[in-house]
């Protein structure tokens, strides 16, 4: 499963965000100052809701993401090297909460609000953490390369040196271009600055209604064009209030702020897109379900996501787009309209397609 760690400076709203994310989906956790919280959250998807309404299945299963809430400031966490810091090395992406709300009772990380400085501070910390890993490895590699001629070691030396050059310039590795081969070679280091990053601007209550806040911020801070970087905005306080409401009340509440969807939904979807993931659906009377695959996956890979047996016995994928299926009202009807395509193993599955795998065994 996809895993994302919520990190940031101290008292910026990490646990608040985590609580809203998970409470909205049933689990309530006791806040802790020292332990990492872990929770699984379903990815909101209106298409799946629609398919479910159509099929009335016994079960509807959303795609899901596991969120970790790292306790305290990211800086303390990395410098103390506790278990919580080991946890965040293993995730697929980082979500950094950036404080942009005023609260007299809770002092801002650096005394006054300064999102730009906070982002620079934490990025530097990630870079330094990776740099120490890189330097140790380079020392070792330099010795080994001298001792024996080994092309694999030389290749590794080159790519680690490339990392060092970026890190020396304080460039996070997520902004560096690597070939697939290079990526493979450095995977084992679990570099923190290499992880895709979503900045979560925790807005003031007064700004909660400004849906464009995230874009403005991204542009101001020069984050808009950066590779493997996204920005989204939430207002922890407003969302926390909303999590207590019924669905109908919540909708009304959103409307009063001039918003269409909750910022938390937007945040979850942003994390999903950041990792270049797409969904395909399976439908039926037993279950309607969203599955997660990387963009560019083949039908054969998609089958493996469901079950290794389906992959092994793969015969054909029957594929229909979400729009065509909804318009037709069912798979047989879609077929009658000629909208059901039969595809082979190499077919590239696209976001929102409904797939039925024919398989042997
Ligand atoms: N006004 C306001 N207060 C907030 C908001 N989000 C969080 N807070 C308050 O800020 C304080 C810290 O929130 P937490 O969610 O515990 O922050 P944290 O980043 O998890 O803190 P540490 O784990 O101790 O670093 C709490 O008192 C929250 O109620 C917000 O959007 N608006
Ligand atoms: Mg916390």
GROMACS .gro file of C-alpha atoms and ligand atoms in nm:
model
  394
    1UNK     CA    1   0.000   0.000   0.000
    2UNK     CA    2   0.098   0.357  -0.063
    3UNK     CA    3   0.246   0.521   0.247
    4UNK     CA    4   0.287   0.889   0.320
    5UNK     CA    5   0.447   1.048   0.627
    6UNK     CA    6   0.311   1.376   0.761
    7UNK     CA    7   0.609   1.581   0.874
    8UNK     CA    8   0.697   1.943   0.952
    9UNK     CA    9   0.828   2.172   1.220
   10UNK     CA   10   0.687   2.160   1.573
   11UNK     CA   11   0.326   2.263   1.641
   12UNK     CA   12   0.229   2.328   1.283
   13UNK     CA   13  -0.084   2.108   1.282
   14UNK     CA   14   0.047   1.764   1.180
   15UNK     CA   15  -0.154   1.568   1.433
   16UNK     CA   16  -0.459   1.784   1.368
   17UNK     CA   17  -0.439   1.695   0.998
   18UNK     CA   18  -0.386   1.329   1.077
   19UNK     CA   19  -0.684   1.327   1.313
   20UNK     CA   20  -0.910   1.483   1.053
   21UNK     CA   21  -0.794   1.240   0.786
   22UNK     CA   22  -0.852   0.932   0.995
   23UNK     CA   23  -1.153   1.041   1.196
   24UNK     CA   24  -1.334   1.114   0.875
   25UNK     CA   25  -1.295   0.744   0.812
   26UNK     CA   26  -1.387   0.597   1.144
   27UNK     CA   27  -1.072   0.562   1.352
   28UNK     CA   28  -1.001   0.795   1.639
   29UNK     CA   29  -0.654   0.801   1.790
   30UNK     CA   30  -0.518   0.943   2.113
   31UNK     CA   31  -0.259   1.210   2.031
   32UNK     CA   32   0.093   1.115   2.133
   33UNK     CA   33   0.404   1.328   2.171
   34UNK     CA   34   0.650   1.049   2.106
   35UNK     CA   35   0.491   0.775   1.898
   36UNK     CA   36   0.415   0.773   1.528
   37UNK     CA   37   0.043   0.748   1.454
   38UNK     CA   38  -0.057   0.526   1.165
   39UNK     CA   39  -0.394   0.530   0.986
   40UNK     CA   40  -0.540   0.406   0.660
   41UNK     CA   41  -0.758   0.643   0.461
   42UNK     CA   42  -0.982   0.571   0.162
   43UNK     CA   43  -0.926   0.788  -0.145
   44UNK     CA   44  -1.248   0.977  -0.219
   45UNK     CA   45  -1.361   0.906  -0.574
   46UNK     CA   46  -1.695   1.024  -0.709
   47UNK     CA   47  -1.668   0.776  -0.996
   48UNK     CA   48  -1.658   0.481  -0.758
   49UNK     CA   49  -1.956   0.624  -0.569
   50UNK     CA   50  -2.148   0.639  -0.895
   51UNK     CA   51  -2.055   0.284  -0.993
   52UNK     CA   52  -2.163   0.166  -0.650
   53UNK     CA   53  -2.497   0.339  -0.687
   54UNK     CA   54  -2.537   0.157  -1.018
   55UNK     CA   55  -2.444  -0.193  -0.899
   56UNK     CA   56  -2.560  -0.177  -0.536
   57UNK     CA   57  -2.281  -0.421  -0.442
   58UNK     CA   58  -2.245  -0.589  -0.103
   59UNK     CA   59  -1.914  -0.414  -0.063
   60UNK     CA   60  -1.749  -0.099  -0.198
   61UNK     CA   61  -1.374  -0.075  -0.160
   62UNK     CA   62  -1.185   0.248  -0.216
   63UNK     CA   63  -0.821   0.279  -0.306
   64UNK     CA   64  -0.635   0.357   0.014
   65UNK     CA   65  -0.332   0.538   0.145
   66UNK     CA   66  -0.159   0.481   0.477
   67UNK     CA   67  -0.067   0.803   0.657
   68UNK     CA   68   0.194   0.828   0.931
   69UNK     CA   69   0.196   1.120   1.171
   70UNK     CA   70   0.553   1.181   1.288
   71UNK     CA   71   0.565   1.334   1.638
   72UNK     CA   72   0.721   1.677   1.697
   73UNK     CA   73   0.959   1.872   1.477
   74UNK     CA   74   1.116   1.696   1.180
   75UNK     CA   75   1.450   1.843   1.285
   76UNK     CA   76   1.446   1.686   1.632
   77UNK     CA   77   1.326   1.364   1.477
   78UNK     CA   78   1.615   1.339   1.233
   79UNK     CA   79   1.878   1.449   1.481
   80UNK     CA   80   1.777   1.205   1.752
   81UNK     CA   81   1.748   0.909   1.514
   82UNK     CA   82   1.465   0.740   1.703
   83UNK     CA   83   1.233   0.471   1.576
   84UNK     CA   84   1.000   0.741   1.447
   85UNK     CA   85   1.279   0.870   1.223
   86UNK     CA   86   1.337   0.520   1.085
   87UNK     CA   87   0.964   0.501   1.004
   88UNK     CA   88   0.975   0.803   0.778
   89UNK     CA   89   1.264   0.664   0.574
   90UNK     CA   90   1.037   0.387   0.452
   91UNK     CA   91   0.748   0.588   0.310
   92UNK     CA   92   0.670   0.661  -0.056
   93UNK     CA   93   0.623   1.035  -0.009
   94UNK     CA   94   0.634   1.313   0.247
   95UNK     CA   95   0.354   1.556   0.325
   96UNK     CA   96   0.495   1.861   0.495
   97UNK     CA   97   0.253   2.070   0.697
   98UNK     CA   98   0.351   2.436   0.674
   99UNK     CA   99   0.211   2.674   0.927
  100UNK     CA  100   0.021   2.968   0.787
  101UNK     CA  101  -0.235   3.014   1.067
  102UNK     CA  102  -0.225   3.264   1.350
  103UNK     CA  103  -0.281   3.134   1.699
  104UNK     CA  104  -0.162   3.342   1.992
  105UNK     CA  105  -0.176   3.044   2.222
  106UNK     CA  106   0.055   2.835   2.005
  107UNK     CA  107   0.380   3.011   1.908
  108UNK     CA  108   0.491   2.967   1.546
  109UNK     CA  109   0.804   2.757   1.483
  110UNK     CA  110   1.045   3.046   1.434
  111UNK     CA  111   0.867   3.300   1.655
  112UNK     CA  112   0.658   3.453   1.377
  113UNK     CA  113   0.482   3.314   1.072
  114UNK     CA  114   0.722   3.258   0.787
  115UNK     CA  115   0.623   2.969   0.560
  116UNK     CA  116   0.910   3.034   0.320
  117UNK     CA  117   1.173   3.013   0.594
  118UNK     CA  118   1.006   2.702   0.738
  119UNK     CA  119   1.020   2.526   0.404
  120UNK     CA  120   1.384   2.623   0.356
  121UNK     CA  121   1.470   2.502   0.704
  122UNK     CA  122   1.315   2.160   0.662
  123UNK     CA  123   1.447   2.112   0.309
  124UNK     CA  124   1.796   2.190   0.437
  125UNK     CA  125   1.750   1.936   0.713
  126UNK     CA  126   1.650   1.666   0.463
  127UNK     CA  127   1.949   1.757   0.246
  128UNK     CA  128   2.189   1.739   0.542
  129UNK     CA  129   2.052   1.404   0.647
  130UNK     CA  130   2.108   1.264   0.296
  131UNK     CA  131   2.448   1.428   0.271
  132UNK     CA  132   2.573   1.241   0.574
  133UNK     CA  133   2.461   0.913   0.419
  134UNK     CA  134   2.624   1.006   0.088
  135UNK     CA  135   2.956   1.107   0.243
  136UNK     CA  136   2.989   0.786   0.439
  137UNK     CA  137   2.915   0.579   0.133
  138UNK     CA  138   3.155   0.777  -0.087
  139UNK     CA  139   3.440   0.722   0.160
  140UNK     CA  140   3.379   0.352   0.150
  141UNK     CA  141   3.335   0.340  -0.227
  142UNK     CA  142   3.650   0.542  -0.295
  143UNK     CA  143   3.852   0.284  -0.103
  144UNK     CA  144   3.684  -0.015  -0.267
  145UNK     CA  145   3.712   0.122  -0.620
  146UNK     CA  146   4.088   0.168  -0.570
  147UNK     CA  147   4.130  -0.186  -0.441
  148UNK     CA  148   3.950  -0.370  -0.720
  149UNK     CA  149   3.822  -0.295  -1.067
  150UNK     CA  150   3.450  -0.346  -1.039
  151UNK     CA  151   3.217  -0.179  -1.293
  152UNK     CA  152   2.914  -0.207  -1.060
  153UNK     CA  153   3.096  -0.020  -0.785
  154UNK     CA  154   3.216   0.242  -1.031
  155UNK     CA  155   2.863   0.302  -1.150
  156UNK     CA  156   2.743   0.338  -0.796
  157UNK     CA  157   3.031   0.575  -0.723
  158UNK     CA  158   2.924   0.796  -1.013
  159UNK     CA  159   2.561   0.821  -0.913
  160UNK     CA  160   2.638   0.879  -0.544
  161UNK     CA  161   2.883   1.149  -0.651
  162UNK     CA  162   2.604   1.301  -0.862
  163UNK     CA  163   2.384   1.305  -0.551
  164UNK     CA  164   2.658   1.473  -0.351
  165UNK     CA  165   2.698   1.749  -0.607
  166UNK     CA  166   2.327   1.830  -0.589
  167UNK     CA  167   2.315   1.810  -0.210
  168UNK     CA  168   2.624   2.034  -0.179
  169UNK     CA  169   2.423   2.298  -0.365
  170UNK     CA  170   2.134   2.236  -0.124
  171UNK     CA  171   1.922   2.091  -0.402
  172UNK     CA  172   1.684   1.822  -0.275
  173UNK     CA  173   1.731   1.500  -0.473
  174UNK     CA  174   1.364   1.497  -0.576
  175UNK     CA  175   1.453   1.782  -0.813
  176UNK     CA  176   1.739   1.592  -0.977
  177UNK     CA  177   1.686   1.390  -1.294
  178UNK     CA  178   1.794   1.029  -1.267
  179UNK     CA  179   1.779   0.750  -1.520
  180UNK     CA  180   1.589   0.435  -1.426
  181UNK     CA  181   1.920   0.261  -1.375
  182UNK     CA  182   2.045   0.535  -1.143
  183UNK     CA  183   1.722   0.524  -0.948
  184UNK     CA  184   1.765   0.155  -0.892
  185UNK     CA  185   2.120   0.204  -0.770
  186UNK     CA  186   2.023   0.462  -0.508
  187UNK     CA  187   1.693   0.307  -0.397
  188UNK     CA  188   1.853   0.129  -0.102
  189UNK     CA  189   1.971   0.454   0.056
  190UNK     CA  190   1.609   0.567   0.116
  191UNK     CA  191   1.714   0.929   0.072
  192UNK     CA  192   1.467   1.164   0.235
  193UNK     CA  193   1.511   1.456  -0.004
  194UNK     CA  194   1.442   1.217  -0.293
  195UNK     CA  195   1.089   1.143  -0.179
  196UNK     CA  196   0.810   1.326  -0.361
  197UNK     CA  197   0.686   1.612  -0.147
  198UNK     CA  198   0.344   1.766  -0.101
  199UNK     CA  199   0.345   2.091   0.094
  200UNK     CA  200   0.025   2.125   0.294
  201UNK     CA  201  -0.036   2.487   0.376
  202UNK     CA  202  -0.227   2.502   0.704
  203UNK     CA  203  -0.431   2.818   0.650
  204UNK     CA  204  -0.581   3.068   0.885
  205UNK     CA  205  -0.959   3.045   0.941
  206UNK     CA  206  -0.997   3.374   0.752
  207UNK     CA  207  -0.837   3.220   0.444
  208UNK     CA  208  -1.026   2.891   0.455
  209UNK     CA  209  -1.260   2.995   0.173
  210UNK     CA  210  -0.979   3.086  -0.064
  211UNK     CA  211  -0.952   2.777  -0.280
  212UNK     CA  212  -0.682   2.945  -0.488
  213UNK     CA  213  -0.455   2.992  -0.185
  214UNK     CA  214  -0.244   2.687  -0.269
  215UNK     CA  215  -0.174   2.800  -0.627
  216UNK     CA  216  -0.085   3.152  -0.516
  217UNK     CA  217   0.148   3.016  -0.258
  218UNK     CA  218   0.312   2.771  -0.497
  219UNK     CA  219   0.374   3.053  -0.744
  220UNK     CA  220   0.511   3.292  -0.481
  221UNK     CA  221   0.746   3.034  -0.339
  222UNK     CA  222   0.866   2.910  -0.677
  223UNK     CA  223   0.729   2.564  -0.604
  224UNK     CA  224   0.493   2.552  -0.900
  225UNK     CA  225   0.742   2.418  -1.155
  226UNK     CA  226   0.949   2.195  -0.932
  227UNK     CA  227   0.958   1.826  -1.017
  228UNK     CA  228   0.791   1.577  -0.787
  229UNK     CA  229   0.652   1.859  -0.573
  230UNK     CA  230   0.288   1.957  -0.511
  231UNK     CA  231   0.113   2.212  -0.297
  232UNK     CA  232  -0.228   2.198  -0.138
  233UNK     CA  233  -0.399   2.402   0.132
  234UNK     CA  234  -0.618   2.306   0.424
  235UNK     CA  235  -0.752   2.485   0.727
  236UNK     CA  236  -0.703   2.246   1.016
  237UNK     CA  237  -0.944   2.430   1.242
  238UNK     CA  238  -1.231   2.448   0.992
  239UNK     CA  239  -1.185   2.088   0.879
  240UNK     CA  240  -1.178   1.968   1.238
  241UNK     CA  241  -1.515   2.134   1.295
  242UNK     CA  242  -1.645   1.981   0.976
  243UNK     CA  243  -1.541   1.631   1.074
  244UNK     CA  244  -1.795   1.652   1.357
  245UNK     CA  245  -2.086   1.723   1.123
  246UNK     CA  246  -2.320   1.494   0.933
  247UNK     CA  247  -2.264   1.470   0.560
  248UNK     CA  248  -2.552   1.701   0.477
  249UNK     CA  249  -2.440   1.959   0.733
  250UNK     CA  250  -2.084   1.935   0.608
  251UNK     CA  251  -2.198   2.007   0.252
  252UNK     CA  252  -2.387   2.314   0.371
  253UNK     CA  253  -2.087   2.423   0.574
  254UNK     CA  254  -1.860   2.395   0.269
  255UNK     CA  255  -2.103   2.597   0.064
  256UNK     CA  256  -2.102   2.873   0.325
  257UNK     CA  257  -1.728   2.904   0.252
  258UNK     CA  258  -1.793   2.893  -0.121
  259UNK     CA  259  -1.616   2.556  -0.158
  260UNK     CA  260  -1.715   2.243  -0.347
  261UNK     CA  261  -1.521   1.978  -0.163
  262UNK     CA  262  -1.338   1.943   0.163
  263UNK     CA  263  -0.971   2.036   0.162
  264UNK     CA  264  -0.895   1.698   0.307
  265UNK     CA  265  -1.038   1.523   0.000
  266UNK     CA  266  -0.829   1.754  -0.214
  267UNK     CA  267  -0.520   1.674  -0.010
  268UNK     CA  268  -0.570   1.299  -0.045
  269UNK     CA  269  -0.615   1.327  -0.419
  270UNK     CA  270  -0.311   1.554  -0.449
  271UNK     CA  271  -0.096   1.292  -0.275
  272UNK     CA  272  -0.231   1.034  -0.515
  273UNK     CA  273  -0.148   1.237  -0.823
  274UNK     CA  274   0.194   1.337  -0.694
  275UNK     CA  275   0.299   0.974  -0.709
  276UNK     CA  276   0.177   0.941  -1.065
  277UNK     CA  277  -0.087   0.688  -0.968
  278UNK     CA  278  -0.413   0.614  -1.143
  279UNK     CA  279  -0.721   0.406  -1.058
  280UNK     CA  280  -0.900   0.141  -1.248
  281UNK     CA  281  -1.224  -0.016  -1.131
  282UNK     CA  282  -1.373  -0.361  -1.106
  283UNK     CA  283  -1.752  -0.385  -1.076
  284UNK     CA  284  -2.007  -0.648  -0.987
  285UNK     CA  285  -2.290  -0.731  -0.752
  286UNK     CA  286  -2.051  -0.855  -0.485
  287UNK     CA  287  -1.802  -0.575  -0.498
  288UNK     CA  288  -1.721  -0.246  -0.665
  289UNK     CA  289  -1.363  -0.155  -0.614
  290UNK     CA  290  -1.095   0.099  -0.705
  291UNK     CA  291  -0.743  -0.031  -0.759
  292UNK     CA  292  -0.422   0.167  -0.758
  293UNK     CA  293  -0.156   0.132  -1.027
  294UNK     CA  294   0.125   0.350  -1.159
  295UNK     CA  295   0.037   0.546  -1.471
  296UNK     CA  296   0.169   0.349  -1.769
  297UNK     CA  297   0.100   0.004  -1.619
  298UNK     CA  298  -0.004  -0.276  -1.854
  299UNK     CA  299  -0.320  -0.485  -1.824
  300UNK     CA  300  -0.098  -0.771  -1.711
  301UNK     CA  301   0.045  -0.561  -1.426
  302UNK     CA  302  -0.304  -0.444  -1.335
  303UNK     CA  303  -0.419  -0.806  -1.312
  304UNK     CA  304  -0.132  -0.875  -1.071
  305UNK     CA  305  -0.252  -0.593  -0.848
  306UNK     CA  306  -0.573  -0.791  -0.792
  307UNK     CA  307  -0.428  -1.138  -0.757
  308UNK     CA  308  -0.124  -1.333  -0.875
  309UNK     CA  309  -0.356  -1.612  -0.998
  310UNK     CA  310  -0.542  -1.373  -1.225
  311UNK     CA  311  -0.208  -1.253  -1.360
  312UNK     CA  312  -0.080  -1.607  -1.417
  313UNK     CA  313  -0.397  -1.719  -1.593
  314UNK     CA  314  -0.441  -1.392  -1.787
  315UNK     CA  315  -0.638  -1.445  -2.109
  316UNK     CA  316  -0.794  -1.110  -2.197
  317UNK     CA  317  -0.893  -0.784  -2.035
  318UNK     CA  318  -1.239  -0.652  -2.112
  319UNK     CA  319  -1.213  -0.277  -2.088
  320UNK     CA  320  -1.472  -0.001  -2.091
  321UNK     CA  321  -1.430   0.362  -1.998
  322UNK     CA  322  -1.614   0.490  -1.693
  323UNK     CA  323  -1.818   0.733  -1.903
  324UNK     CA  324  -1.925   0.467  -2.153
  325UNK     CA  325  -2.025   0.227  -1.878
  326UNK     CA  326  -2.229   0.485  -1.692
  327UNK     CA  327  -2.395   0.599  -2.015
  328UNK     CA  328  -2.480   0.241  -2.114
  329UNK     CA  329  -2.600   0.138  -1.767
  330UNK     CA  330  -2.417  -0.196  -1.748
  331UNK     CA  331  -2.147  -0.412  -1.903
  332UNK     CA  332  -2.376  -0.613  -2.136
  333UNK     CA  333  -2.534  -0.286  -2.256
  334UNK     CA  334  -2.188  -0.132  -2.309
  335UNK     CA  335  -2.094  -0.438  -2.510
  336UNK     CA  336  -2.411  -0.409  -2.719
  337UNK     CA  337  -2.304  -0.052  -2.803
  338UNK     CA  338  -1.961  -0.174  -2.904
  339UNK     CA  339  -1.793   0.004  -2.613
  340UNK     CA  340  -1.635  -0.302  -2.456
  341UNK     CA  341  -1.285  -0.359  -2.590
  342UNK     CA  342  -1.092  -0.684  -2.565
  343UNK     CA  343  -0.730  -0.615  -2.482
  344UNK     CA  344  -0.415  -0.822  -2.434
  345UNK     CA  345  -0.139  -0.826  -2.172
  346UNK     CA  346   0.048  -0.528  -2.316
  347UNK     CA  347  -0.250  -0.292  -2.316
  348UNK     CA  348  -0.183   0.027  -2.118
  349UNK     CA  349  -0.462   0.078  -1.868
  350UNK     CA  350  -0.589   0.434  -1.838
  351UNK     CA  351  -0.727   0.620  -1.540
  352UNK     CA  352  -1.096   0.549  -1.478
  353UNK     CA  353  -1.129   0.241  -1.694
  354UNK     CA  354  -1.348  -0.043  -1.574
  355UNK     CA  355  -1.173  -0.372  -1.633
  356UNK     CA  356  -1.287  -0.732  -1.620
  357UNK     CA  357  -1.010  -0.990  -1.646
  358UNK     CA  358  -1.078  -1.319  -1.818
  359UNK     CA  359  -0.841  -1.575  -1.681
  360UNK     CA  360  -0.793  -1.948  -1.664
  361UNK     CA  361  -0.768  -2.147  -1.342
  362LIG     N1  362  -0.606   2.844   1.489
  362LIG     C1  363  -0.563   2.726   1.445
  362LIG     N2  364  -0.502   2.643   1.530
  362LIG     C2  365  -0.457   2.523   1.483
  362LIG     C3  366  -0.478   2.484   1.347
  362LIG     N3  367  -0.423   2.362   1.331
  362LIG     C4  368  -0.370   2.326   1.450
  362LIG     N4  369  -0.391   2.422   1.545
  362LIG     C5  370  -0.350   2.421   1.686
  362LIG     O1  371  -0.209   2.415   1.693
  362LIG     C6  372  -0.167   2.331   1.802
  362LIG     C7  373  -0.073   2.223   1.750
  362LIG     O2  374  -0.144   2.135   1.667
  362LIG     P1  375  -0.094   1.985   1.643
  362LIG     O3  376  -0.179   1.928   1.537
  362LIG     O4  377  -0.078   1.911   1.769
  362LIG     O5  378   0.050   2.016   1.582
  362LIG     P2  379   0.170   1.914   1.559
  362LIG     O6  380   0.242   1.964   1.439
  362LIG     O7  381   0.120   1.774   1.553
  362LIG     O8  382   0.257   1.935   1.690
  362LIG     P3  383   0.382   1.847   1.736
  362LIG     O9  384   0.358   1.704   1.700
  362LIG    O10  385   0.390   1.869   1.883
  362LIG    O11  386   0.499   1.906   1.664
  362LIG     C8  387  -0.294   2.273   1.862
  362LIG    O12  388  -0.323   2.351   1.977
  362LIG     C9  389  -0.398   2.294   1.753
  362LIG    O13  390  -0.527   2.310   1.807
  362LIG    C10  391  -0.546   2.578   1.258
  362LIG    O14  392  -0.567   2.550   1.139
  362LIG     N5  393  -0.587   2.695   1.312
  363LIG    MG1  394   0.188   1.597   1.659
   0.00000   0.00000   0.00000
